[in-house]
Amino acid sequence: MTLKLYKLSALSLGAIALSISPVTLAQETASPTNPYPPQAIQAWMSVCVRDDSPEAQVFCQCTIDKIQNRYTIEQFIQLGQNIQSGQKPPEEFNQIVQSCVPQEQ
C-alpha cells in the first residue's frame, strides 16, 4: 500500500501539472499557506484516489493539504513538469508524501 500510494502521488503531480491552465491560477482563494484553485485540488484527488478506500482518500487529502502549505501553485506545476520529464522529486516532496502514508499496525 505504501509504495502504491507514493507512486500514485508522483504520477498525480505530473498529470495535474499538465492540466492546470493560467486561467485556473487566477482563481485562487484564501485558506492554506498557498491555496490552490479548486480545479487543481479536484484534479489531484481524482488522479490520486484510484479506489474508493478511506485510506486512499485520507492519504490524498493529506498530501495535497501539506503540498499547498509548502509549494506555491507555480512551484507545484514546475515540480510536476520536472517529474513528467523524468526527474526525481525533491527530498522535501518525498518527506511530505511519506508523512501522509498510513502507519501499519
PDB file of N, CA and C in Angstrom:
ATOM      1  N   MET A   1       0.835  -1.198   0.000  1.00  0.00           N
ATOM      2  CA  MET A   1       0.000   0.000   0.000  1.00  0.00           C
ATOM      3  C   MET A   1       0.873   1.253   0.000  1.00  0.00           C
ATOM      4  N   THR A   2       1.940   1.276   0.801  1.00  0.00           N
ATOM      5  CA  THR A   2       2.790   2.446   0.915  1.00  0.00           C
ATOM      6  C   THR A   2       3.406   2.821  -0.425  1.00  0.00           C
ATOM      7  N   LEU A   3       4.034   1.872  -1.086  1.00  0.00           N
ATOM      8  CA  LEU A   3       4.680   2.149  -2.358  1.00  0.00           C
ATOM      9  C   LEU A   3       3.664   2.545  -3.412  1.00  0.00           C
ATOM     10  N   LYS A   4       2.530   1.877  -3.437  1.00  0.00           N
ATOM     11  CA  LYS A   4       1.477   2.182  -4.402  1.00  0.00           C
ATOM     12  C   LYS A   4       0.998   3.625  -4.232  1.00  0.00           C
ATOM     13  N   LEU A   5       0.750   4.043  -3.005  1.00  0.00           N
ATOM     14  CA  LEU A   5       0.284   5.407  -2.763  1.00  0.00           C
ATOM     15  C   LEU A   5       1.336   6.426  -3.173  1.00  0.00           C
ATOM     16  N   TYR A   6       2.611   6.131  -2.891  1.00  0.00           N
ATOM     17  CA  TYR A   6       3.663   7.063  -3.236  1.00  0.00           C
ATOM     18  C   TYR A   6       3.777   7.214  -4.747  1.00  0.00           C
ATOM     19  N   LYS A   7       3.761   6.100  -5.465  1.00  0.00           N
ATOM     20  CA  LYS A   7       3.850   6.168  -6.927  1.00  0.00           C
ATOM     21  C   LYS A   7       2.677   6.947  -7.501  1.00  0.00           C
ATOM     22  N   LEU A   8       1.497   6.721  -6.953  1.00  0.00           N
ATOM     23  CA  LEU A   8       0.322   7.446  -7.436  1.00  0.00           C
ATOM     24  C   LEU A   8       0.468   8.937  -7.213  1.00  0.00           C
ATOM     25  N   SER A   9       1.022   9.340  -6.078  1.00  0.00           N
ATOM     26  CA  SER A   9       1.131  10.768  -5.817  1.00  0.00           C
ATOM     27  C   SER A   9       2.119  11.425  -6.767  1.00  0.00           C
ATOM     28  N   ALA A  10       3.221  10.770  -7.071  1.00  0.00           N
ATOM     29  CA  ALA A  10       4.188  11.331  -8.010  1.00  0.00           C
ATOM     30  C   ALA A  10       3.584  11.406  -9.411  1.00  0.00           C
ATOM     31  N   LEU A  11       2.877  10.372  -9.819  1.00  0.00           N
ATOM     32  CA  LEU A  11       2.211  10.393 -11.123  1.00  0.00           C
ATOM     33  C   LEU A  11       1.106  11.436 -11.155  1.00  0.00           C
ATOM     34  N   SER A  12       0.390  11.560 -10.059  1.00  0.00           N
ATOM     35  CA  SER A  12      -0.679  12.550  -9.970  1.00  0.00           C
ATOM     36  C   SER A  12      -0.128  13.947 -10.185  1.00  0.00           C
ATOM     37  N   LEU A  13       0.995  14.213  -9.560  1.00  0.00           N
ATOM     38  CA  LEU A  13       1.600  15.532  -9.667  1.00  0.00           C
ATOM     39  C   LEU A  13       1.922  15.863 -11.113  1.00  0.00           C
ATOM     40  N   GLY A  14       2.484  14.916 -11.830  1.00  0.00           N
ATOM     41  CA  GLY A  14       2.803  15.152 -13.230  1.00  0.00           C
ATOM     42  C   GLY A  14       1.571  15.398 -14.067  1.00  0.00           C
ATOM     43  N   ALA A  15       0.548  14.612 -13.861  1.00  0.00           N
ATOM     44  CA  ALA A  15      -0.690  14.761 -14.630  1.00  0.00           C
ATOM     45  C   ALA A  15      -1.369  16.088 -14.333  1.00  0.00           C
ATOM     46  N   ILE A  16      -1.360  16.486 -13.098  1.00  0.00           N
ATOM     47  CA  ILE A  16      -2.019  17.736 -12.717  1.00  0.00           C
ATOM     48  C   ILE A  16      -1.276  18.935 -13.276  1.00  0.00           C
ATOM     49  N   ALA A  17       0.039  18.875 -13.263  1.00  0.00           N
ATOM     50  CA  ALA A  17       0.822  19.991 -13.788  1.00  0.00           C
ATOM     51  C   ALA A  17       0.462  20.272 -15.237  1.00  0.00           C
ATOM     52  N   LEU A  18       0.139  19.237 -15.965  1.00  0.00           N
ATOM     53  CA  LEU A  18      -0.215  19.415 -17.371  1.00  0.00           C
ATOM     54  C   LEU A  18      -1.648  19.886 -17.569  1.00  0.00           C
ATOM     55  N   SER A  19      -2.488  19.745 -16.543  1.00  0.00           N
ATOM     56  CA  SER A  19      -3.905  20.071 -16.711  1.00  0.00           C
ATOM     57  C   SER A  19      -4.298  21.441 -16.168  1.00  0.00           C
ATOM     58  N   ILE A  20      -3.397  22.123 -15.478  1.00  0.00           N
ATOM     59  CA  ILE A  20      -3.741  23.419 -14.891  1.00  0.00           C
ATOM     60  C   ILE A  20      -3.387  24.527 -15.879  1.00  0.00           C
ATOM     61  N   SER A  21      -4.359  25.332 -16.184  1.00  0.00           N
ATOM     62  CA  SER A  21      -4.147  26.420 -17.137  1.00  0.00           C
ATOM     63  C   SER A  21      -3.875  27.726 -16.398  1.00  0.00           C
ATOM     64  N   PRO A  22      -3.327  28.730 -17.088  1.00  0.00           N
ATOM     65  CA  PRO A  22      -3.121  30.033 -16.463  1.00  0.00           C
ATOM     66  C   PRO A  22      -4.418  30.644 -15.941  1.00  0.00           C
ATOM     67  N   VAL A  23      -5.543  30.383 -16.588  1.00  0.00           N
ATOM     68  CA  VAL A  23      -6.831  30.902 -16.113  1.00  0.00           C
ATOM     69  C   VAL A  23      -7.148  30.309 -14.747  1.00  0.00           C
ATOM     70  N   THR A  24      -6.875  29.037 -14.570  1.00  0.00           N
ATOM     71  CA  THR A  24      -7.112  28.376 -13.294  1.00  0.00           C
ATOM     72  C   THR A  24      -6.290  29.030 -12.198  1.00  0.00           C
ATOM     73  N   LEU A  25      -5.074  29.432 -12.498  1.00  0.00           N
ATOM     74  CA  LEU A  25      -4.205  30.039 -11.497  1.00  0.00           C
ATOM     75  C   LEU A  25      -4.791  31.317 -10.923  1.00  0.00           C
ATOM     76  N   ALA A  26      -5.534  32.047 -11.699  1.00  0.00           N
ATOM     77  CA  ALA A  26      -6.085  33.318 -11.249  1.00  0.00           C
ATOM     78  C   ALA A  26      -7.283  33.152 -10.331  1.00  0.00           C
ATOM     79  N   GLN A  27      -7.765  31.931 -10.137  1.00  0.00           N
ATOM     80  CA  GLN A  27      -8.984  31.710  -9.374  1.00  0.00           C
ATOM     81  C   GLN A  27      -8.725  31.278  -7.934  1.00  0.00           C
ATOM     82  N   GLU A  28      -7.542  31.552  -7.394  1.00  0.00           N
ATOM     83  CA  GLU A  28      -7.205  31.124  -6.046  1.00  0.00           C
ATOM     84  C   GLU A  28      -7.993  31.899  -4.991  1.00  0.00           C
ATOM     85  N   THR A  29      -8.261  31.232  -3.862  1.00  0.00           N
ATOM     86  CA  THR A  29      -8.890  31.872  -2.716  1.00  0.00           C
ATOM     87  C   THR A  29      -8.082  31.547  -1.476  1.00  0.00           C
ATOM     88  N   ALA A  30      -8.374  32.207  -0.350  1.00  0.00           N
ATOM     89  CA  ALA A  30      -7.594  32.042   0.872  1.00  0.00           C
ATOM     90  C   ALA A  30      -7.916  30.746   1.605  1.00  0.00           C
ATOM     91  N   SER A  31      -6.980  30.262   2.376  1.00  0.00           N
ATOM     92  CA  SER A  31      -7.087  29.137   3.315  1.00  0.00           C
ATOM     93  C   SER A  31      -5.706  28.645   3.700  1.00  0.00           C
ATOM     94  N   PRO A  32      -5.143  27.636   2.980  1.00  0.00           N
ATOM     95  CA  PRO A  32      -3.797  27.188   3.341  1.00  0.00           C
ATOM     96  C   PRO A  32      -2.771  28.271   3.023  1.00  0.00           C
ATOM     97  N   THR A  33      -1.527  28.013   3.350  1.00  0.00           N
ATOM     98  CA  THR A  33      -0.457  28.971   3.075  1.00  0.00           C
ATOM     99  C   THR A  33      -0.444  29.374   1.604  1.00  0.00           C
ATOM    100  N   ASN A  34      -0.552  28.399   0.728  1.00  0.00           N
ATOM    101  CA  ASN A  34      -0.568  28.625  -0.723  1.00  0.00           C
ATOM    102  C   ASN A  34      -1.801  27.939  -1.303  1.00  0.00           C
ATOM    103  N   PRO A  35      -2.972  28.539  -1.154  1.00  0.00           N
ATOM    104  CA  PRO A  35      -4.185  27.855  -1.616  1.00  0.00           C
ATOM    105  C   PRO A  35      -4.175  27.646  -3.131  1.00  0.00           C
ATOM    106  N   TYR A  36      -4.578  26.454  -3.533  1.00  0.00           N
ATOM    107  CA  TYR A  36      -4.665  26.117  -4.945  1.00  0.00           C
ATOM    108  C   TYR A  36      -6.102  26.275  -5.409  1.00  0.00           C
ATOM    109  N   PRO A  37      -6.288  26.494  -6.701  1.00  0.00           N
ATOM    110  CA  PRO A  37      -7.649  26.572  -7.244  1.00  0.00           C
ATOM    111  C   PRO A  37      -8.377  25.241  -7.013  1.00  0.00           C
ATOM    112  N   PRO A  38      -9.680  25.301  -6.820  1.00  0.00           N
ATOM    113  CA  PRO A  38     -10.441  24.063  -6.609  1.00  0.00           C
ATOM    114  C   PRO A  38     -10.213  23.032  -7.713  1.00  0.00           C
ATOM    115  N   GLN A  39     -10.033  23.507  -8.952  1.00  0.00           N
ATOM    116  CA  GLN A  39      -9.815  22.579 -10.063  1.00  0.00           C
ATOM    117  C   GLN A  39      -8.523  21.782  -9.874  1.00  0.00           C
ATOM    118  N   ALA A  40      -7.495  22.421  -9.334  1.00  0.00           N
ATOM    119  CA  ALA A  40      -6.219  21.733  -9.110  1.00  0.00           C
ATOM    120  C   ALA A  40      -6.367  20.675  -8.026  1.00  0.00           C
ATOM    121  N   ILE A  41      -7.088  21.014  -6.977  1.00  0.00           N
ATOM    122  CA  ILE A  41      -7.302  20.059  -5.883  1.00  0.00           C
ATOM    123  C   ILE A  41      -8.153  18.890  -6.368  1.00  0.00           C
ATOM    124  N   GLN A  42      -9.202  19.191  -7.120  1.00  0.00           N
ATOM    125  CA  GLN A  42     -10.057  18.128  -7.659  1.00  0.00           C
ATOM    126  C   GLN A  42      -9.272  17.218  -8.600  1.00  0.00           C
ATOM    127  N   ALA A  43      -8.413  17.819  -9.423  1.00  0.00           N
ATOM    128  CA  ALA A  43      -7.601  17.023 -10.346  1.00  0.00           C
ATOM    129  C   ALA A  43      -6.655  16.110  -9.567  1.00  0.00           C
ATOM    130  N   TRP A  44      -6.020  16.657  -8.532  1.00  0.00           N
ATOM    131  CA  TRP A  44      -5.126  15.853  -7.689  1.00  0.00           C
ATOM    132  C   TRP A  44      -5.886  14.675  -7.086  1.00  0.00           C
ATOM    133  N   MET A  45      -7.030  14.967  -6.498  1.00  0.00           N
ATOM    134  CA  MET A  45      -7.794  13.921  -5.822  1.00  0.00           C
ATOM    135  C   MET A  45      -8.282  12.863  -6.810  1.00  0.00           C
ATOM    136  N   SER A  46      -8.724  13.278  -7.990  1.00  0.00           N
ATOM    137  CA  SER A  46      -9.254  12.297  -8.944  1.00  0.00           C
ATOM    138  C   SER A  46      -8.160  11.398  -9.497  1.00  0.00           C
ATOM    139  N   VAL A  47      -6.954  11.916  -9.645  1.00  0.00           N
ATOM    140  CA  VAL A  47      -5.850  11.102 -10.137  1.00  0.00           C
ATOM    141  C   VAL A  47      -5.231  10.290  -9.002  1.00  0.00           C
ATOM    142  N   CYS A  48      -5.134  10.886  -7.833  1.00  0.00           N
ATOM    143  CA  CYS A  48      -4.501  10.233  -6.686  1.00  0.00           C
ATOM    144  C   CYS A  48      -5.351   9.093  -6.138  1.00  0.00           C
ATOM    145  N   VAL A  49      -6.647   9.327  -5.990  1.00  0.00           N
ATOM    146  CA  VAL A  49      -7.537   8.317  -5.415  1.00  0.00           C
ATOM    147  C   VAL A  49      -7.977   7.375  -6.527  1.00  0.00           C
ATOM    148  N   ARG A  50      -7.360   6.212  -6.585  1.00  0.00           N
ATOM    149  CA  ARG A  50      -7.670   5.238  -7.633  1.00  0.00           C
ATOM    150  C   ARG A  50      -8.764   4.271  -7.202  1.00  0.00           C
ATOM    151  N   ASP A  51      -9.063   4.243  -5.930  1.00  0.00           N
ATOM    152  CA  ASP A  51     -10.148   3.389  -5.445  1.00  0.00           C
ATOM    153  C   ASP A  51     -10.933   4.182  -4.406  1.00  0.00           C
ATOM    154  N   ASP A  52     -11.998   3.633  -3.947  1.00  0.00           N
ATOM    155  CA  ASP A  52     -12.851   4.350  -3.000  1.00  0.00           C
ATOM    156  C   ASP A  52     -12.489   4.076  -1.550  1.00  0.00           C
ATOM    157  N   SER A  53     -11.301   3.552  -1.314  1.00  0.00           N
ATOM    158  CA  SER A  53     -10.939   3.214   0.058  1.00  0.00           C
ATOM    159  C   SER A  53     -10.746   4.483   0.890  1.00  0.00           C
ATOM    160  N   PRO A  54     -11.169   4.438   2.137  1.00  0.00           N
ATOM    161  CA  PRO A  54     -10.967   5.580   3.033  1.00  0.00           C
ATOM    162  C   PRO A  54      -9.485   5.910   3.197  1.00  0.00           C
ATOM    163  N   GLU A  55      -8.620   4.889   3.175  1.00  0.00           N
ATOM    164  CA  GLU A  55      -7.176   5.124   3.300  1.00  0.00           C
ATOM    165  C   GLU A  55      -6.666   6.007   2.171  1.00  0.00           C
ATOM    166  N   ALA A  56      -7.081   5.704   0.949  1.00  0.00           N
ATOM    167  CA  ALA A  56      -6.633   6.481  -0.204  1.00  0.00           C
ATOM    168  C   ALA A  56      -7.135   7.915  -0.116  1.00  0.00           C
ATOM    169  N   GLN A  57      -8.384   8.095   0.267  1.00  0.00           N
ATOM    170  CA  GLN A  57      -8.953   9.442   0.421  1.00  0.00           C
ATOM    171  C   GLN A  57      -8.153  10.256   1.435  1.00  0.00           C
ATOM    172  N   VAL A  58      -7.888   9.644   2.590  1.00  0.00           N
ATOM    173  CA  VAL A  58      -7.153  10.335   3.658  1.00  0.00           C
ATOM    174  C   VAL A  58      -5.739  10.663   3.199  1.00  0.00           C
ATOM    175  N   PHE A  59      -5.072   9.699   2.561  1.00  0.00           N
ATOM    176  CA  PHE A  59      -3.711   9.912   2.080  1.00  0.00           C
ATOM    177  C   PHE A  59      -3.657  11.063   1.076  1.00  0.00           C
ATOM    178  N   CYS A  60      -4.525  11.028   0.097  1.00  0.00           N
ATOM    179  CA  CYS A  60      -4.505  12.046  -0.957  1.00  0.00           C
ATOM    180  C   CYS A  60      -4.853  13.429  -0.416  1.00  0.00           C
ATOM    181  N   GLN A  61      -5.818  13.510   0.488  1.00  0.00           N
ATOM    182  CA  GLN A  61      -6.167  14.798   1.088  1.00  0.00           C
ATOM    183  C   GLN A  61      -5.005  15.324   1.926  1.00  0.00           C
ATOM    184  N   CYS A  62      -4.367  14.440   2.679  1.00  0.00           N
ATOM    185  CA  CYS A  62      -3.211  14.832   3.488  1.00  0.00           C
ATOM    186  C   CYS A  62      -2.099  15.395   2.611  1.00  0.00           C
ATOM    187  N   THR A  63      -1.790  14.702   1.515  1.00  0.00           N
ATOM    188  CA  THR A  63      -0.697  15.163   0.664  1.00  0.00           C
ATOM    189  C   THR A  63      -0.999  16.515   0.034  1.00  0.00           C
ATOM    190  N   ILE A  64      -2.196  16.698  -0.487  1.00  0.00           N
ATOM    191  CA  ILE A  64      -2.487  17.985  -1.130  1.00  0.00           C
ATOM    192  C   ILE A  64      -2.534  19.113  -0.105  1.00  0.00           C
ATOM    193  N   ASP A  65      -3.010  18.830   1.099  1.00  0.00           N
ATOM    194  CA  ASP A  65      -3.011  19.855   2.151  1.00  0.00           C
ATOM    195  C   ASP A  65      -1.585  20.286   2.482  1.00  0.00           C
ATOM    196  N   LYS A  66      -0.706  19.317   2.657  1.00  0.00           N
ATOM    197  CA  LYS A  66       0.685  19.634   3.008  1.00  0.00           C
ATOM    198  C   LYS A  66       1.435  20.262   1.838  1.00  0.00           C
ATOM    199  N   ILE A  67       1.140  19.819   0.633  1.00  0.00           N
ATOM    200  CA  ILE A  67       1.778  20.402  -0.545  1.00  0.00           C
ATOM    201  C   ILE A  67       1.389  21.871  -0.671  1.00  0.00           C
ATOM    202  N   GLN A  68       0.118  22.191  -0.446  1.00  0.00           N
ATOM    203  CA  GLN A  68      -0.332  23.589  -0.514  1.00  0.00           C
ATOM    204  C   GLN A  68       0.348  24.455   0.546  1.00  0.00           C
ATOM    205  N   ASN A  69       0.680  23.858   1.669  1.00  0.00           N
ATOM    206  CA  ASN A  69       1.342  24.621   2.723  1.00  0.00           C
ATOM    207  C   ASN A  69       2.832  24.786   2.476  1.00  0.00           C
ATOM    208  N   ARG A  70       3.381  24.071   1.500  1.00  0.00           N
ATOM    209  CA  ARG A  70       4.808  24.173   1.219  1.00  0.00           C
ATOM    210  C   ARG A  70       5.107  24.825  -0.132  1.00  0.00           C
ATOM    211  N   TYR A  71       4.352  24.483  -1.157  1.00  0.00           N
ATOM    212  CA  TYR A  71       4.651  24.942  -2.515  1.00  0.00           C
ATOM    213  C   TYR A  71       3.564  25.875  -3.034  1.00  0.00           C
ATOM    214  N   THR A  72       3.992  26.939  -3.711  1.00  0.00           N
ATOM    215  CA  THR A  72       3.020  27.760  -4.433  1.00  0.00           C
ATOM    216  C   THR A  72       2.499  26.922  -5.598  1.00  0.00           C
ATOM    217  N   ILE A  73       1.409  27.358  -6.199  1.00  0.00           N
ATOM    218  CA  ILE A  73       0.857  26.617  -7.339  1.00  0.00           C
ATOM    219  C   ILE A  73       1.868  26.576  -8.488  1.00  0.00           C
ATOM    220  N   GLU A  74       2.601  27.666  -8.667  1.00  0.00           N
ATOM    221  CA  GLU A  74       3.609  27.702  -9.728  1.00  0.00           C
ATOM    222  C   GLU A  74       4.717  26.682  -9.457  1.00  0.00           C
ATOM    223  N   GLN A  75       5.162  26.603  -8.197  1.00  0.00           N
ATOM    224  CA  GLN A  75       6.190  25.620  -7.835  1.00  0.00           C
ATOM    225  C   GLN A  75       5.662  24.197  -8.011  1.00  0.00           C
ATOM    226  N   PHE A  76       4.412  24.002  -7.642  1.00  0.00           N
ATOM    227  CA  PHE A  76       3.761  22.697  -7.760  1.00  0.00           C
ATOM    228  C   PHE A  76       3.696  22.262  -9.225  1.00  0.00           C
ATOM    229  N   ILE A  77       3.317  23.180 -10.094  1.00  0.00           N
ATOM    230  CA  ILE A  77       3.252  22.882 -11.529  1.00  0.00           C
ATOM    231  C   ILE A  77       4.641  22.551 -12.058  1.00  0.00           C
ATOM    232  N   GLN A  78       5.633  23.357 -11.677  1.00  0.00           N
ATOM    233  CA  GLN A  78       7.005  23.105 -12.130  1.00  0.00           C
ATOM    234  C   GLN A  78       7.501  21.748 -11.634  1.00  0.00           C
ATOM    235  N   LEU A  79       7.207  21.437 -10.394  1.00  0.00           N
ATOM    236  CA  LEU A  79       7.588  20.145  -9.827  1.00  0.00           C
ATOM    237  C   LEU A  79       6.961  19.005 -10.629  1.00  0.00           C
ATOM    238  N   GLY A  80       5.695  19.147 -10.961  1.00  0.00           N
ATOM    239  CA  GLY A  80       5.010  18.136 -11.764  1.00  0.00           C
ATOM    240  C   GLY A  80       5.627  17.985 -13.142  1.00  0.00           C
ATOM    241  N   GLN A  81       5.976  19.104 -13.757  1.00  0.00           N
ATOM    242  CA  GLN A  81       6.604  19.047 -15.075  1.00  0.00           C
ATOM    243  C   GLN A  81       7.969  18.371 -15.000  1.00  0.00           C
ATOM    244  N   ASN A  82       8.706  18.665 -13.935  1.00  0.00           N
ATOM    245  CA  ASN A  82      10.014  18.029 -13.753  1.00  0.00           C
ATOM    246  C   ASN A  82       9.871  16.517 -13.607  1.00  0.00           C
ATOM    247  N   ILE A  83       8.886  16.093 -12.832  1.00  0.00           N
ATOM    248  CA  ILE A  83       8.652  14.660 -12.635  1.00  0.00           C
ATOM    249  C   ILE A  83       8.221  14.012 -13.950  1.00  0.00           C
ATOM    250  N   GLN A  84       7.345  14.698 -14.698  1.00  0.00           N
ATOM    251  CA  GLN A  84       6.906  14.171 -16.000  1.00  0.00           C
ATOM    252  C   GLN A  84       8.086  13.977 -16.948  1.00  0.00           C
ATOM    253  N   SER A  85       9.090  14.846 -16.843  1.00  0.00           N
ATOM    254  CA  SER A  85      10.248  14.747 -17.741  1.00  0.00           C
ATOM    255  C   SER A  85      11.298  13.761 -17.232  1.00  0.00           C
ATOM    256  N   GLY A  86      10.997  13.071 -16.140  1.00  0.00           N
ATOM    257  CA  GLY A  86      11.889  12.019 -15.666  1.00  0.00           C
ATOM    258  C   GLY A  86      12.745  12.363 -14.468  1.00  0.00           C
ATOM    259  N   GLN A  87      12.668  13.603 -13.991  1.00  0.00           N
ATOM    260  CA  GLN A  87      13.446  13.962 -12.809  1.00  0.00           C
ATOM    261  C   GLN A  87      12.819  13.355 -11.557  1.00  0.00           C
ATOM    262  N   LYS A  88      13.658  13.093 -10.583  1.00  0.00           N
ATOM    263  CA  LYS A  88      13.159  12.590  -9.307  1.00  0.00           C
ATOM    264  C   LYS A  88      12.594  13.758  -8.509  1.00  0.00           C
ATOM    265  N   PRO A  89      11.547  13.498  -7.714  1.00  0.00           N
ATOM    266  CA  PRO A  89      11.016  14.574  -6.876  1.00  0.00           C
ATOM    267  C   PRO A  89      12.037  14.960  -5.808  1.00  0.00           C
ATOM    268  N   PRO A  90      12.021  16.214  -5.364  1.00  0.00           N
ATOM    269  CA  PRO A  90      12.953  16.620  -4.311  1.00  0.00           C
ATOM    270  C   PRO A  90      12.660  15.874  -3.006  1.00  0.00           C
ATOM    271  N   GLU A  91      13.672  15.754  -2.170  1.00  0.00           N
ATOM    272  CA  GLU A  91      13.531  15.039  -0.901  1.00  0.00           C
ATOM    273  C   GLU A  91      12.415  15.633  -0.046  1.00  0.00           C
ATOM    274  N   GLU A  92      12.265  16.938  -0.082  1.00  0.00           N
ATOM    275  CA  GLU A  92      11.203  17.579   0.699  1.00  0.00           C
ATOM    276  C   GLU A  92       9.818  17.077   0.274  1.00  0.00           C
ATOM    277  N   PHE A  93       9.611  16.917  -1.017  1.00  0.00           N
ATOM    278  CA  PHE A  93       8.346  16.373  -1.509  1.00  0.00           C
ATOM    279  C   PHE A  93       8.173  14.931  -1.039  1.00  0.00           C
ATOM    280  N   ASN A  94       9.245  14.152  -1.132  1.00  0.00           N
ATOM    281  CA  ASN A  94       9.191  12.765  -0.656  1.00  0.00           C
ATOM    282  C   ASN A  94       8.801  12.704   0.818  1.00  0.00           C
ATOM    283  N   GLN A  95       9.347  13.616   1.611  1.00  0.00           N
ATOM    284  CA  GLN A  95       9.034  13.641   3.042  1.00  0.00           C
ATOM    285  C   GLN A  95       7.568  13.983   3.281  1.00  0.00           C
ATOM    286  N   ILE A  96       7.031  14.902   2.495  1.00  0.00           N
ATOM    287  CA  ILE A  96       5.607  15.241   2.612  1.00  0.00           C
ATOM    288  C   ILE A  96       4.769  14.000   2.340  1.00  0.00           C
ATOM    289  N   VAL A  97       5.071  13.332   1.245  1.00  0.00           N
ATOM    290  CA  VAL A  97       4.305  12.143   0.873  1.00  0.00           C
ATOM    291  C   VAL A  97       4.427  11.074   1.952  1.00  0.00           C
ATOM    292  N   GLN A  98       5.638  10.814   2.394  1.00  0.00           N
ATOM    293  CA  GLN A  98       5.855   9.777   3.409  1.00  0.00           C
ATOM    294  C   GLN A  98       5.148  10.105   4.717  1.00  0.00           C
ATOM    295  N   SER A  99       5.055  11.386   5.050  1.00  0.00           N
ATOM    296  CA  SER A  99       4.390  11.769   6.301  1.00  0.00           C
ATOM    297  C   SER A  99       2.890  11.483   6.258  1.00  0.00           C
ATOM    298  N   CYS A 100       2.349  11.307   5.076  1.00  0.00           N
ATOM    299  CA  CYS A 100       0.914  11.037   4.924  1.00  0.00           C
ATOM    300  C   CYS A 100       0.591   9.556   4.751  1.00  0.00           C
ATOM    301  N   VAL A 101       1.603   8.724   4.594  1.00  0.00           N
ATOM    302  CA  VAL A 101       1.368   7.287   4.417  1.00  0.00           C
ATOM    303  C   VAL A 101       0.848   6.710   5.728  1.00  0.00           C
ATOM    304  N   PRO A 102      -0.274   6.002   5.669  1.00  0.00           N
ATOM    305  CA  PRO A 102      -0.819   5.400   6.900  1.00  0.00           C
ATOM    306  C   PRO A 102       0.184   4.426   7.517  1.00  0.00           C
ATOM    307  N   GLN A 103       0.301   4.505   8.817  1.00  0.00           N
ATOM    308  CA  GLN A 103       1.220   3.617   9.533  1.00  0.00           C
ATOM    309  C   GLN A 103       0.601   2.238   9.702  1.00  0.00           C
ATOM    310  N   GLU A 104       1.360   1.222   9.346  1.00  0.00           N
ATOM    311  CA  GLU A 104       0.903  -0.165   9.518  1.00  0.00           C
ATOM    312  C   GLU A 104       0.913  -0.485  11.004  1.00  0.00           C
ATOM    313  N   GLN A 105      -0.110  -1.184  11.452  1.00  0.00           N
ATOM    314  CA  GLN A 105      -0.165  -1.531  12.876  1.00  0.00           C
ATOM    315  C   GLN A 105      -0.048  -3.002  13.090  1.00  0.00           C
TER     316      GLN A 105
END
